[in-house]
PDB file of C-alpha atoms in Angstrom:
ATOM      1  CA  MET A 435     -62.611   6.432  73.365  1.00  0.00           C
ATOM      2  CA  ARG A 436     -60.598   9.333  74.716  1.00  0.00           C
ATOM      3  CA  ILE A 437     -58.833   7.973  77.759  1.00  0.00           C
ATOM      4  CA  LEU A 438     -57.438  10.093  80.555  1.00  0.00           C
ATOM      5  CA  VAL A 439     -54.817   8.368  82.775  1.00  0.00           C
ATOM      6  CA  VAL A 440     -54.494  10.014  86.092  1.00  0.00           C
ATOM      7  CA  GLY A 441     -51.144   9.443  87.351  1.00  0.00           C
ATOM      8  CA  ALA A 442     -48.006   8.219  85.408  1.00  0.00           C
ATOM      9  CA  GLY A 443     -46.468   6.259  88.216  1.00  0.00           C
ATOM     10  CA  ALA A 444     -45.885   2.520  88.770  1.00  0.00           C
ATOM     11  CA  VAL A 445     -49.508   1.514  87.973  1.00  0.00           C
ATOM     12  CA  GLY A 446     -50.983   4.251  85.725  1.00  0.00           C
ATOM     13  CA  GLY A 447     -47.706   4.703  83.877  1.00  0.00           C
ATOM     14  CA  TYR A 448     -47.405   1.011  83.165  1.00  0.00           C
ATOM     15  CA  PHE A 449     -51.028   0.364  82.011  1.00  0.00           C
ATOM     16  CA  GLY A 450     -51.372   3.744  80.241  1.00  0.00           C
ATOM     17  CA  GLY A 451     -48.036   3.157  78.502  1.00  0.00           C
ATOM     18  CA  ARG A 452     -49.302  -0.181  77.192  1.00  0.00           C
ATOM     19  CA  LEU A 453     -52.438   1.465  75.912  1.00  0.00           C
ATOM     20  CA  VAL A 454     -50.250   4.025  74.143  1.00  0.00           C
ATOM     21  CA  GLN A 455     -48.308   1.236  72.565  1.00  0.00           C
ATOM     22  CA  ALA A 456     -51.517  -0.411  71.394  1.00  0.00           C
ATOM     23  CA  GLY A 457     -52.512   2.885  69.592  1.00  0.00           C
ATOM     24  CA  ARG A 458     -55.333   4.027  71.993  1.00  0.00           C
ATOM     25  CA  ASP A 459     -56.128   7.707  72.382  1.00  0.00           C
ATOM     26  CA  VAL A 460     -54.414   8.275  75.669  1.00  0.00           C
ATOM     27  CA  THR A 461     -53.529  11.394  77.645  1.00  0.00           C
ATOM     28  CA  PHE A 462     -51.764  11.462  80.956  1.00  0.00           C
ATOM     29  CA  LEU A 463     -52.931  13.938  83.653  1.00  0.00           C
ATOM     30  CA  VAL A 464     -49.785  14.793  85.605  1.00  0.00           C
ATOM     31  CA  HIS A 465     -48.239  17.422  87.682  1.00  0.00           C
ATOM     32  CA  PRO A 466     -45.778  19.847  86.082  1.00  0.00           C
ATOM     33  CA  ARG A 467     -42.637  18.086  87.225  1.00  0.00           C
ATOM     34  CA  ARG A 468     -43.746  14.810  85.836  1.00  0.00           C
ATOM     35  CA  ALA A 469     -44.781  16.463  82.557  1.00  0.00           C
ATOM     36  CA  ARG A 470     -41.343  18.044  82.151  1.00  0.00           C
ATOM     37  CA  LEU A 471     -39.702  14.720  82.788  1.00  0.00           C
ATOM     38  CA  ILE A 472     -41.820  12.924  80.319  1.00  0.00           C
ATOM     39  CA  GLU A 473     -41.222  15.632  77.668  1.00  0.00           C
ATOM     40  CA  ARG A 474     -37.440  15.474  78.307  1.00  0.00           C
ATOM     41  CA  ARG A 475     -36.902  11.617  78.658  1.00  0.00           C
ATOM     42  CA  GLY A 476     -40.227  10.049  77.604  1.00  0.00           C
ATOM     43  CA  LEU A 477     -42.194   7.625  79.618  1.00  0.00           C
ATOM     44  CA  ARG A 478     -39.905   4.635  80.105  1.00  0.00           C
ATOM     45  CA  ILE A 479     -40.696   1.137  80.961  1.00  0.00           C
ATOM     46  CA  THR A 480     -37.757  -0.997  81.960  1.00  0.00           C
ATOM     47  CA  GLY A 481     -36.855  -4.194  83.638  1.00  0.00           C
ATOM     48  CA  LEU A 482     -37.224  -7.993  82.708  1.00  0.00           C
ATOM     49  CA  GLY A 483     -35.163  -7.245  79.607  1.00  0.00           C
ATOM     50  CA  GLU A 484     -37.428  -4.431  78.450  1.00  0.00           C
ATOM     51  CA  GLU A 485     -36.263  -0.915  77.315  1.00  0.00           C
ATOM     52  CA  THR A 486     -39.290   0.917  76.083  1.00  0.00           C
ATOM     53  CA  THR A 487     -39.601   4.663  75.559  1.00  0.00           C
ATOM     54  CA  LEU A 488     -42.919   6.260  74.776  1.00  0.00           C
ATOM     55  CA  HIS A 489     -43.857   9.932  74.091  1.00  0.00           C
ATOM     56  CA  PRO A 490     -47.446  10.223  75.216  1.00  0.00           C
ATOM     57  CA  SER A 491     -49.607  13.305  75.439  1.00  0.00           C
ATOM     58  CA  THR A 492     -49.766  14.937  78.755  1.00  0.00           C
ATOM     59  CA  VAL A 493     -52.057  17.569  80.331  1.00  0.00           C
ATOM     60  CA  LEU A 494     -52.127  19.583  83.535  1.00  0.00           C
ATOM     61  CA  ALA A 495     -55.322  19.872  85.587  1.00  0.00           C
ATOM     62  CA  ASP A 496     -55.962  23.571  84.545  1.00  0.00           C
ATOM     63  CA  GLU A 497     -55.516  22.704  80.850  1.00  0.00           C
ATOM     64  CA  ILE A 498     -58.465  20.084  80.600  1.00  0.00           C
ATOM     65  CA  THR A 499     -61.096  21.759  78.322  1.00  0.00           C
ATOM     66  CA  ALA A 500     -63.499  18.944  77.538  1.00  0.00           C
ATOM     67  CA  PRO A 501     -64.737  15.615  79.114  1.00  0.00           C
ATOM     68  CA  PHE A 502     -62.978  12.287  78.451  1.00  0.00           C
ATOM     69  CA  ASP A 503     -64.812   8.984  77.780  1.00  0.00           C
ATOM     70  CA  LEU A 504     -62.759   7.040  80.269  1.00  0.00           C
ATOM     71  CA  VAL A 505     -60.735   8.015  83.177  1.00  0.00           C
ATOM     72  CA  LEU A 506     -58.277   5.440  84.393  1.00  0.00           C
ATOM     73  CA  LEU A 507     -57.505   6.481  88.046  1.00  0.00           C
ATOM     74  CA  SER A 508     -54.285   5.066  89.225  1.00  0.00           C
ATOM     75  CA  VAL A 509     -52.849   7.152  92.020  1.00  0.00           C
ATOM     76  CA  LYS A 510     -52.025   6.271  95.532  1.00  0.00           C
ATOM     77  CA  ALA A 511     -55.029   6.338  97.896  1.00  0.00           C
ATOM     78  CA  THR A 512     -53.357   8.977  99.840  1.00  0.00           C
ATOM     79  CA  ALA A 513     -53.567  11.251  96.824  1.00  0.00           C
ATOM     80  CA  LEU A 514     -57.107  10.654  95.979  1.00  0.00           C
ATOM     81  CA  PRO A 515     -58.595  13.972  97.333  1.00  0.00           C
ATOM     82  CA  SER A 516     -56.306  16.087  95.166  1.00  0.00           C
ATOM     83  CA  ALA A 517     -56.744  13.723  92.230  1.00  0.00           C
ATOM     84  CA  MET A 518     -60.384  14.091  92.347  1.00  0.00           C
ATOM     85  CA  ASP A 519     -60.034  17.930  92.220  1.00  0.00           C
ATOM     86  CA  ASP A 520     -57.644  17.688  89.348  1.00  0.00           C
ATOM     87  CA  LEU A 521     -59.783  15.410  87.172  1.00  0.00           C
ATOM     88  CA  ALA A 522     -63.181  16.993  87.880  1.00  0.00           C
ATOM     89  CA  SER A 523     -63.208  18.916  84.600  1.00  0.00           C
ATOM     90  CA  ALA A 524     -62.556  15.786  82.650  1.00  0.00           C
ATOM     91  CA  VAL A 525     -65.781  14.124  83.912  1.00  0.00           C
ATOM     92  CA  GLY A 526     -68.930  14.596  81.770  1.00  0.00           C
ATOM     93  CA  PRO A 527     -72.360  13.016  81.838  1.00  0.00           C
ATOM     94  CA  GLU A 528     -71.131   9.911  79.992  1.00  0.00           C
ATOM     95  CA  THR A 529     -67.691   9.579  81.473  1.00  0.00           C
ATOM     96  CA  LEU A 530     -66.651   6.318  83.094  1.00  0.00           C
ATOM     97  CA  ILE A 531     -64.126   6.268  85.940  1.00  0.00           C
ATOM     98  CA  LEU A 532     -62.134   3.080  86.436  1.00  0.00           C
ATOM     99  CA  PRO A 533     -60.148   3.261  89.717  1.00  0.00           C
ATOM    100  CA  THR A 534     -57.477   0.776  90.486  1.00  0.00           C
ATOM    101  CA  LEU A 535     -56.779   1.932  94.020  1.00  0.00           C
ATOM    102  CA  ASN A 536     -56.177  -0.494  96.950  1.00  0.00           C
ATOM    103  CA  GLY A 537     -58.969  -1.365  99.357  1.00  0.00           C
ATOM    104  CA  MET A 538     -62.660  -0.210  99.175  1.00  0.00           C
ATOM    105  CA  ARG A 539     -63.000   3.175 100.759  1.00  0.00           C
ATOM    106  CA  HIS A 540     -62.133   5.129  97.580  1.00  0.00           C
ATOM    107  CA  ILE A 541     -65.426   3.970  95.997  1.00  0.00           C
ATOM    108  CA  ASP A 542     -67.450   5.967  98.507  1.00  0.00           C
ATOM    109  CA  ALA A 543     -65.445   9.141  97.921  1.00  0.00           C
ATOM    110  CA  LEU A 544     -65.628   8.859  94.132  1.00  0.00           C
ATOM    111  CA  GLU A 545     -69.391   8.126  94.260  1.00  0.00           C
ATOM    112  CA  ALA A 546     -70.014  11.064  96.500  1.00  0.00           C
ATOM    113  CA  ARG A 547     -68.096  13.394  94.116  1.00  0.00           C
ATOM    114  CA  PHE A 548     -69.125  12.017  90.620  1.00  0.00           C
ATOM    115  CA  GLY A 549     -72.132   9.733  91.120  1.00  0.00           C
ATOM    116  CA  GLU A 550     -72.752   6.016  91.291  1.00  0.00           C
ATOM    117  CA  ARG A 551     -73.218   5.575  87.565  1.00  0.00           C
ATOM    118  CA  ALA A 552     -69.800   6.844  86.701  1.00  0.00           C
ATOM    119  CA  VAL A 553     -67.657   4.801  89.079  1.00  0.00           C
ATOM    120  CA  LEU A 554     -66.665   1.296  88.026  1.00  0.00           C
ATOM    121  CA  GLY A 555     -64.807  -1.132  90.075  1.00  0.00           C
ATOM    122  CA  GLY A 556     -61.238  -2.238  89.098  1.00  0.00           C
ATOM    123  CA  VAL A 557     -58.425  -4.520  90.114  1.00  0.00           C
ATOM    124  CA  ALA A 558     -54.928  -4.022  88.740  1.00  0.00           C
ATOM    125  CA  MET A 559     -52.287  -6.778  89.415  1.00  0.00           C
ATOM    126  CA  VAL A 560     -48.907  -5.590  88.382  1.00  0.00           C
ATOM    127  CA  SER A 561     -45.361  -5.665  90.036  1.00  0.00           C
ATOM    128  CA  THR A 562     -43.713  -2.420  89.209  1.00  0.00           C
ATOM    129  CA  THR A 563     -42.099   0.524  90.907  1.00  0.00           C
ATOM    130  CA  VAL A 564     -40.585   3.926  89.827  1.00  0.00           C
ATOM    131  CA  ASP A 565     -36.877   4.395  90.222  1.00  0.00           C
ATOM    132  CA  ASP A 566     -34.903   7.570  91.029  1.00  0.00           C
ATOM    133  CA  GLU A 567     -34.778   8.525  87.333  1.00  0.00           C
ATOM    134  CA  GLY A 568     -38.678   8.308  87.104  1.00  0.00           C
ATOM    135  CA  ASP A 569     -38.651   5.095  84.928  1.00  0.00           C
ATOM    136  CA  ILE A 570     -41.294   2.484  85.593  1.00  0.00           C
ATOM    137  CA  VAL A 571     -39.383  -0.721  86.438  1.00  0.00           C
ATOM    138  CA  ARG A 572     -41.020  -4.064  86.025  1.00  0.00           C
ATOM    139  CA  LEU A 573     -40.196  -6.432  88.998  1.00  0.00           C
ATOM    140  CA  ALA A 574     -42.089  -9.572  87.879  1.00  0.00           C
ATOM    141  CA  ASP A 575     -44.112 -10.680  84.840  1.00  0.00           C
ATOM    142  CA  VAL A 576     -47.513  -9.818  86.383  1.00  0.00           C
ATOM    143  CA  GLN A 577     -49.820  -7.603  84.471  1.00  0.00           C
ATOM    144  CA  SER A 578     -53.656  -7.812  84.444  1.00  0.00           C
ATOM    145  CA  LEU A 579     -56.535  -5.478  84.731  1.00  0.00           C
ATOM    146  CA  THR A 580     -60.007  -6.658  85.846  1.00  0.00           C
ATOM    147  CA  TYR A 581     -62.896  -4.256  85.699  1.00  0.00           C
ATOM    148  CA  GLY A 582     -66.695  -4.234  85.888  1.00  0.00           C
ATOM    149  CA  ALA A 583     -69.827  -2.347  86.974  1.00  0.00           C
ATOM    150  CA  ARG A 584     -70.850  -2.604  90.580  1.00  0.00           C
ATOM    151  CA  GLY A 585     -74.453  -2.534  89.665  1.00  0.00           C
ATOM    152  CA  GLY A 586     -76.374  -2.205  86.313  1.00  0.00           C
ATOM    153  CA  PRO A 587     -75.136  -3.213  82.927  1.00  0.00           C
ATOM    154  CA  ALA A 588     -71.613  -4.131  82.336  1.00  0.00           C
ATOM    155  CA  PRO A 589     -69.520  -1.658  80.325  1.00  0.00           C
ATOM    156  CA  ASP A 590     -69.249  -3.650  77.134  1.00  0.00           C
ATOM    157  CA  GLN A 591     -67.646  -0.773  75.306  1.00  0.00           C
ATOM    158  CA  LEU A 592     -64.478  -1.223  77.195  1.00  0.00           C
ATOM    159  CA  VAL A 593     -63.792  -4.708  75.998  1.00  0.00           C
ATOM    160  CA  GLY A 594     -62.327  -3.511  72.654  1.00  0.00           C
ATOM    161  CA  VAL A 595     -60.556  -0.547  74.222  1.00  0.00           C
ATOM    162  CA  LEU A 596     -58.678  -2.247  77.038  1.00  0.00           C
ATOM    163  CA  GLY A 597     -58.371  -5.550  75.308  1.00  0.00           C
ATOM    164  CA  GLY A 598     -55.315  -6.438  73.238  1.00  0.00           C
ATOM    165  CA  ALA A 599     -53.134  -3.866  74.636  1.00  0.00           C
ATOM    166  CA  GLY A 600     -50.289  -6.107  75.969  1.00  0.00           C
ATOM    167  CA  PHE A 601     -51.812  -7.059  79.298  1.00  0.00           C
ATOM    168  CA  GLU A 602     -54.390  -9.399  80.426  1.00  0.00           C
ATOM    169  CA  THR A 603     -57.954  -7.951  80.864  1.00  0.00           C
ATOM    170  CA  ARG A 604     -61.137  -9.564  82.199  1.00  0.00           C
ATOM    171  CA  GLN A 605     -64.661  -8.009  82.473  1.00  0.00           C
ATOM    172  CA  SER A 606     -65.976  -9.240  85.919  1.00  0.00           C
ATOM    173  CA  ALA A 607     -69.536 -10.212  86.704  1.00  0.00           C
ATOM    174  CA  ASP A 608     -68.783  -9.508  90.354  1.00  0.00           C
ATOM    175  CA  ILE A 609     -66.089  -6.950  90.582  1.00  0.00           C
ATOM    176  CA  VAL A 610     -66.756  -6.148  94.280  1.00  0.00           C
ATOM    177  CA  ALA A 611     -65.848  -9.718  95.143  1.00  0.00           C
ATOM    178  CA  ASP A 612     -62.691  -9.452  92.994  1.00  0.00           C
ATOM    179  CA  MET A 613     -61.814  -6.160  94.843  1.00  0.00           C
ATOM    180  CA  TRP A 614     -62.152  -7.938  98.187  1.00  0.00           C
ATOM    181  CA  ALA A 615     -59.976 -10.786  97.017  1.00  0.00           C
ATOM    182  CA  LYS A 616     -57.244  -8.406  96.016  1.00  0.00           C
ATOM    183  CA  TRP A 617     -57.639  -6.611  99.250  1.00  0.00           C
ATOM    184  CA  VAL A 618     -57.034  -9.692 101.249  1.00  0.00           C
ATOM    185  CA  PHE A 619     -53.991 -10.520  99.026  1.00  0.00           C
ATOM    186  CA  ILE A 620     -52.347  -7.119  99.440  1.00  0.00           C
ATOM    187  CA  ALA A 621     -53.190  -6.815 103.151  1.00  0.00           C
ATOM    188  CA  SER A 622     -51.709 -10.205 103.875  1.00  0.00           C
ATOM    189  CA  THR A 623     -48.498  -9.689 101.854  1.00  0.00           C
ATOM    190  CA  GLY A 624     -48.189  -6.159 103.248  1.00  0.00           C
ATOM    191  CA  ALA A 625     -48.717  -7.215 106.823  1.00  0.00           C
ATOM    192  CA  VAL A 626     -46.270  -9.919 106.593  1.00  0.00           C
ATOM    193  CA  THR A 627     -43.452  -7.992 104.955  1.00  0.00           C
ATOM    194  CA  CYS A 628     -44.021  -4.715 106.773  1.00  0.00           C
ATOM    195  CA  LEU A 629     -44.388  -6.107 110.255  1.00  0.00           C
ATOM    196  CA  MET A 630     -41.398  -8.512 109.868  1.00  0.00           C
ATOM    197  CA  ARG A 631     -39.320  -6.023 107.711  1.00  0.00           C
ATOM    198  CA  GLY A 632     -38.436  -8.682 105.142  1.00  0.00           C
ATOM    199  CA  THR A 633     -39.387 -10.408 101.977  1.00  0.00           C
ATOM    200  CA  ILE A 634     -41.961 -13.212 101.962  1.00  0.00           C
ATOM    201  CA  GLY A 635     -39.180 -15.740 101.551  1.00  0.00           C
ATOM    202  CA  GLU A 636     -37.068 -14.359 104.473  1.00  0.00           C
ATOM    203  CA  VAL A 637     -40.132 -14.563 106.738  1.00  0.00           C
ATOM    204  CA  ALA A 638     -41.270 -17.995 105.581  1.00  0.00           C
ATOM    205  CA  SER A 639     -37.678 -19.409 106.005  1.00  0.00           C
ATOM    206  CA  THR A 640     -37.623 -18.307 109.641  1.00  0.00           C
ATOM    207  CA  PRO A 641     -38.989 -20.672 112.294  1.00  0.00           C
ATOM    208  CA  GLY A 642     -42.587 -19.675 112.966  1.00  0.00           C
ATOM    209  CA  GLY A 643     -42.621 -17.358 110.015  1.00  0.00           C
ATOM    210  CA  ALA A 644     -44.946 -19.503 107.705  1.00  0.00           C
ATOM    211  CA  GLY A 645     -47.398 -19.989 110.585  1.00  0.00           C
ATOM    212  CA  PHE A 646     -47.461 -16.185 111.188  1.00  0.00           C
ATOM    213  CA  ALA A 647     -48.086 -15.596 107.579  1.00  0.00           C
ATOM    214  CA  GLU A 648     -51.010 -18.080 107.519  1.00  0.00           C
ATOM    215  CA  ALA A 649     -52.467 -16.559 110.583  1.00  0.00           C
ATOM    216  CA  VAL A 650     -52.424 -13.050 108.893  1.00  0.00           C
ATOM    217  CA  LEU A 651     -54.052 -14.514 105.832  1.00  0.00           C
ATOM    218  CA  ASP A 652     -56.805 -16.112 107.901  1.00  0.00           C
ATOM    219  CA  GLU A 653     -57.584 -12.971 109.678  1.00  0.00           C
ATOM    220  CA  CYS A 654     -57.882 -10.979 106.400  1.00  0.00           C
ATOM    221  CA  ALA A 655     -59.983 -13.767 104.778  1.00  0.00           C
ATOM    222  CA  ALA A 656     -62.352 -13.895 107.839  1.00  0.00           C
ATOM    223  CA  VAL A 657     -63.133 -10.170 107.369  1.00  0.00           C
ATOM    224  CA  ALA A 658     -63.956 -10.712 103.693  1.00  0.00           C
ATOM    225  CA  GLU A 659     -66.163 -13.622 104.596  1.00  0.00           C
ATOM    226  CA  ALA A 660     -67.916 -11.714 107.327  1.00  0.00           C
ATOM    227  CA  ALA A 661     -68.548  -8.946 104.880  1.00  0.00           C
ATOM    228  CA  GLY A 662     -70.288 -11.206 102.491  1.00  0.00           C
ATOM    229  CA  HIS A 663     -67.449 -11.510  99.950  1.00  0.00           C
ATOM    230  CA  PRO A 664     -65.543 -14.795 100.828  1.00  0.00           C
ATOM    231  CA  VAL A 665     -62.405 -15.261  98.835  1.00  0.00           C
ATOM    232  CA  PRO A 666     -62.915 -18.310  96.535  1.00  0.00           C
ATOM    233  CA  LYS A 667     -61.170 -21.437  97.859  1.00  0.00           C
ATOM    234  CA  GLU A 668     -58.791 -21.794  94.941  1.00  0.00           C
ATOM    235  CA  THR A 669     -57.784 -18.062  95.135  1.00  0.00           C
ATOM    236  CA  LEU A 670     -57.263 -18.310  98.869  1.00  0.00           C
ATOM    237  CA  GLU A 671     -55.019 -21.274  98.666  1.00  0.00           C
ATOM    238  CA  SER A 672     -52.988 -19.680  95.941  1.00  0.00           C
ATOM    239  CA  THR A 673     -52.492 -16.676  98.229  1.00  0.00           C
ATOM    240  CA  ARG A 674     -51.591 -19.113 101.106  1.00  0.00           C
ATOM    241  CA  GLN A 675     -48.825 -20.639  98.931  1.00  0.00           C
ATOM    242  CA  THR A 676     -47.617 -17.126  97.988  1.00  0.00           C
ATOM    243  CA  VAL A 677     -47.332 -15.809 101.523  1.00  0.00           C
ATOM    244  CA  THR A 678     -45.569 -18.986 102.846  1.00  0.00           C
ATOM    245  CA  ALA A 679     -43.090 -19.657  99.971  1.00  0.00           C
ATOM    246  CA  PRO A 680     -39.490 -20.094 101.336  1.00  0.00           C
ATOM    247  CA  GLY A 681     -37.052 -18.287  99.207  1.00  0.00           C
ATOM    248  CA  SER A 682     -39.530 -15.928  97.603  1.00  0.00           C
ATOM    249  CA  PRO A 683     -38.150 -12.542  96.825  1.00  0.00           C
ATOM    250  CA  LEU A 684     -41.731 -11.080  96.885  1.00  0.00           C
ATOM    251  CA  THR A 685     -42.319  -7.893  98.816  1.00  0.00           C
ATOM    252  CA  SER A 686     -45.349  -5.616  98.713  1.00  0.00           C
ATOM    253  CA  SER A 687     -45.682  -2.015  97.551  1.00  0.00           C
ATOM    254  CA  ALA A 688     -46.350  -1.107 101.177  1.00  0.00           C
ATOM    255  CA  TYR A 689     -43.057  -2.687 102.269  1.00  0.00           C
ATOM    256  CA  ARG A 690     -41.215  -0.863  99.470  1.00  0.00           C
ATOM    257  CA  ASP A 691     -42.620   2.447 100.470  1.00  0.00           C
ATOM    258  CA  LEU A 692     -41.794   1.670 104.064  1.00  0.00           C
ATOM    259  CA  VAL A 693     -38.162   0.839 103.478  1.00  0.00           C
ATOM    260  CA  GLY A 694     -37.927   3.738 101.074  1.00  0.00           C
ATOM    261  CA  GLY A 695     -38.964   6.307 103.698  1.00  0.00           C
ATOM    262  CA  ARG A 696     -42.196   7.085 101.832  1.00  0.00           C
ATOM    263  CA  THR A 697     -45.874   7.396 102.824  1.00  0.00           C
ATOM    264  CA  VAL A 698     -47.598   4.050 103.315  1.00  0.00           C
ATOM    265  CA  GLU A 699     -51.232   3.395 102.507  1.00  0.00           C
ATOM    266  CA  VAL A 700     -51.848   2.411 106.186  1.00  0.00           C
ATOM    267  CA  GLU A 701     -55.492   3.475 106.508  1.00  0.00           C
ATOM    268  CA  GLU A 702     -56.639   2.309 103.095  1.00  0.00           C
ATOM    269  CA  ILE A 703     -54.999  -1.172 103.239  1.00  0.00           C
ATOM    270  CA  PHE A 704     -54.905  -1.994 106.911  1.00  0.00           C
ATOM    271  CA  GLY A 705     -56.847   0.455 109.014  1.00  0.00           C
ATOM    272  CA  ASP A 706     -60.015   0.280 107.077  1.00  0.00           C
ATOM    273  CA  LEU A 707     -59.945  -3.472 106.982  1.00  0.00           C
ATOM    274  CA  ALA A 708     -59.518  -3.589 110.829  1.00  0.00           C
ATOM    275  CA  ALA A 709     -62.312  -1.168 111.258  1.00  0.00           C
ATOM    276  CA  ARG A 710     -64.615  -3.186 109.273  1.00  0.00           C
ATOM    277  CA  ALA A 711     -63.599  -6.174 111.178  1.00  0.00           C
ATOM    278  CA  ARG A 712     -64.550  -4.497 114.422  1.00  0.00           C
ATOM    279  CA  GLN A 713     -67.919  -3.571 112.946  1.00  0.00           C
ATOM    280  CA  LEU A 714     -68.394  -7.220 111.944  1.00  0.00           C
ATOM    281  CA  GLY A 715     -67.463  -8.629 115.246  1.00  0.00           C
ATOM    282  CA  THR A 716     -64.330 -10.369 113.722  1.00  0.00           C
ATOM    283  CA  PRO A 717     -61.157 -10.391 115.842  1.00  0.00           C
ATOM    284  CA  VAL A 718     -58.001  -9.401 113.994  1.00  0.00           C
ATOM    285  CA  PRO A 719     -55.184  -8.981 116.498  1.00  0.00           C
ATOM    286  CA  LEU A 720     -52.430  -9.312 113.924  1.00  0.00           C
ATOM    287  CA  LEU A 721     -54.041  -6.786 111.588  1.00  0.00           C
ATOM    288  CA  ASP A 722     -54.494  -4.444 114.484  1.00  0.00           C
ATOM    289  CA  LEU A 723     -50.736  -4.855 115.340  1.00  0.00           C
ATOM    290  CA  VAL A 724     -49.544  -3.907 111.818  1.00  0.00           C
ATOM    291  CA  THR A 725     -51.945  -1.039 111.718  1.00  0.00           C
ATOM    292  CA  LEU A 726     -50.531   0.321 114.936  1.00  0.00           C
ATOM    293  CA  ASN A 727     -47.027  -0.373 113.790  1.00  0.00           C
ATOM    294  CA  LEU A 728     -47.376   1.539 110.599  1.00  0.00           C
ATOM    295  CA  ARG A 729     -49.444   4.386 112.176  1.00  0.00           C
ATOM    296  CA  VAL A 730     -46.312   5.009 114.391  1.00  0.00           C
ATOM    297  CA  TYR A 731     -44.083   4.952 111.369  1.00  0.00           C
ATOM    298  CA  GLN A 732     -46.466   7.339 109.573  1.00  0.00           C
ATOM    299  CA  GLY A 733     -46.628   9.673 112.605  1.00  0.00           C
ATOM    300  CA  ARG A 734     -42.829   9.845 112.621  1.00  0.00           C
ATOM    301  CA  GLN A 735     -42.757  10.709 108.902  1.00  0.00           C
ATOM    302  CA  ALA A 736     -45.313  13.508 109.434  1.00  0.00           C
TER     303      ALA A 736
END
């Protein structure tokens, strides 16, 4: 399959890079500045003892001349509108789009633009960032990609394409539930670290911190349950242990964007979840608080 990876950042660059290493037919859709950097220095994956340099194919939006079989969409949610414009010419009648964006609202936008059949569900779990040199830096040994159809037959042809590429893959029978479970996880870790301006361990080690983290998690999980997608008990307890672990260096991508002075996915991770809670009659005062806090930050950035 011809694979187009939209975005060569922390998520797309990592998974796309692993697919390149595994010999898959991968092209990265990037902006001119990123294309020049990859041409000059390669696509570099570092951290945890790794120093990998790859030289993948890249393409600009106006250079796409034929549809691809699979589009791996791994941009930040705030870049989704422009990304859809850029990748439109790569989507044909049989193209599958696998988004790994946070939250759920991107699904509606992609369906409206490309149709329900084309849009899969996806969950990427990876702890990476992009440093000042443009390198993808691994922060923890977490690397998995779960995918599935949200209705109709599962895309079995992806098993051999995505599998065996150096990261864990799973074809899900209920990808929507998996997406909600991840949403609860990232909203909880994001709310705790962003609102308290610290790592999970720093918050958990402070009197009242673990209780606060649990209360945030309970709110997020209550929204998922009210929406008809309760987080499985084992997954929920694992998340509870994660957000209350004393000494944990864990942060969230939202927190790293916040302290780095970058745009935060406020509406996609927190605002949309809080809005759905109101529609479902589920009170979420802590989720409302972090949403307000980050909206103020976002307004200041603007």
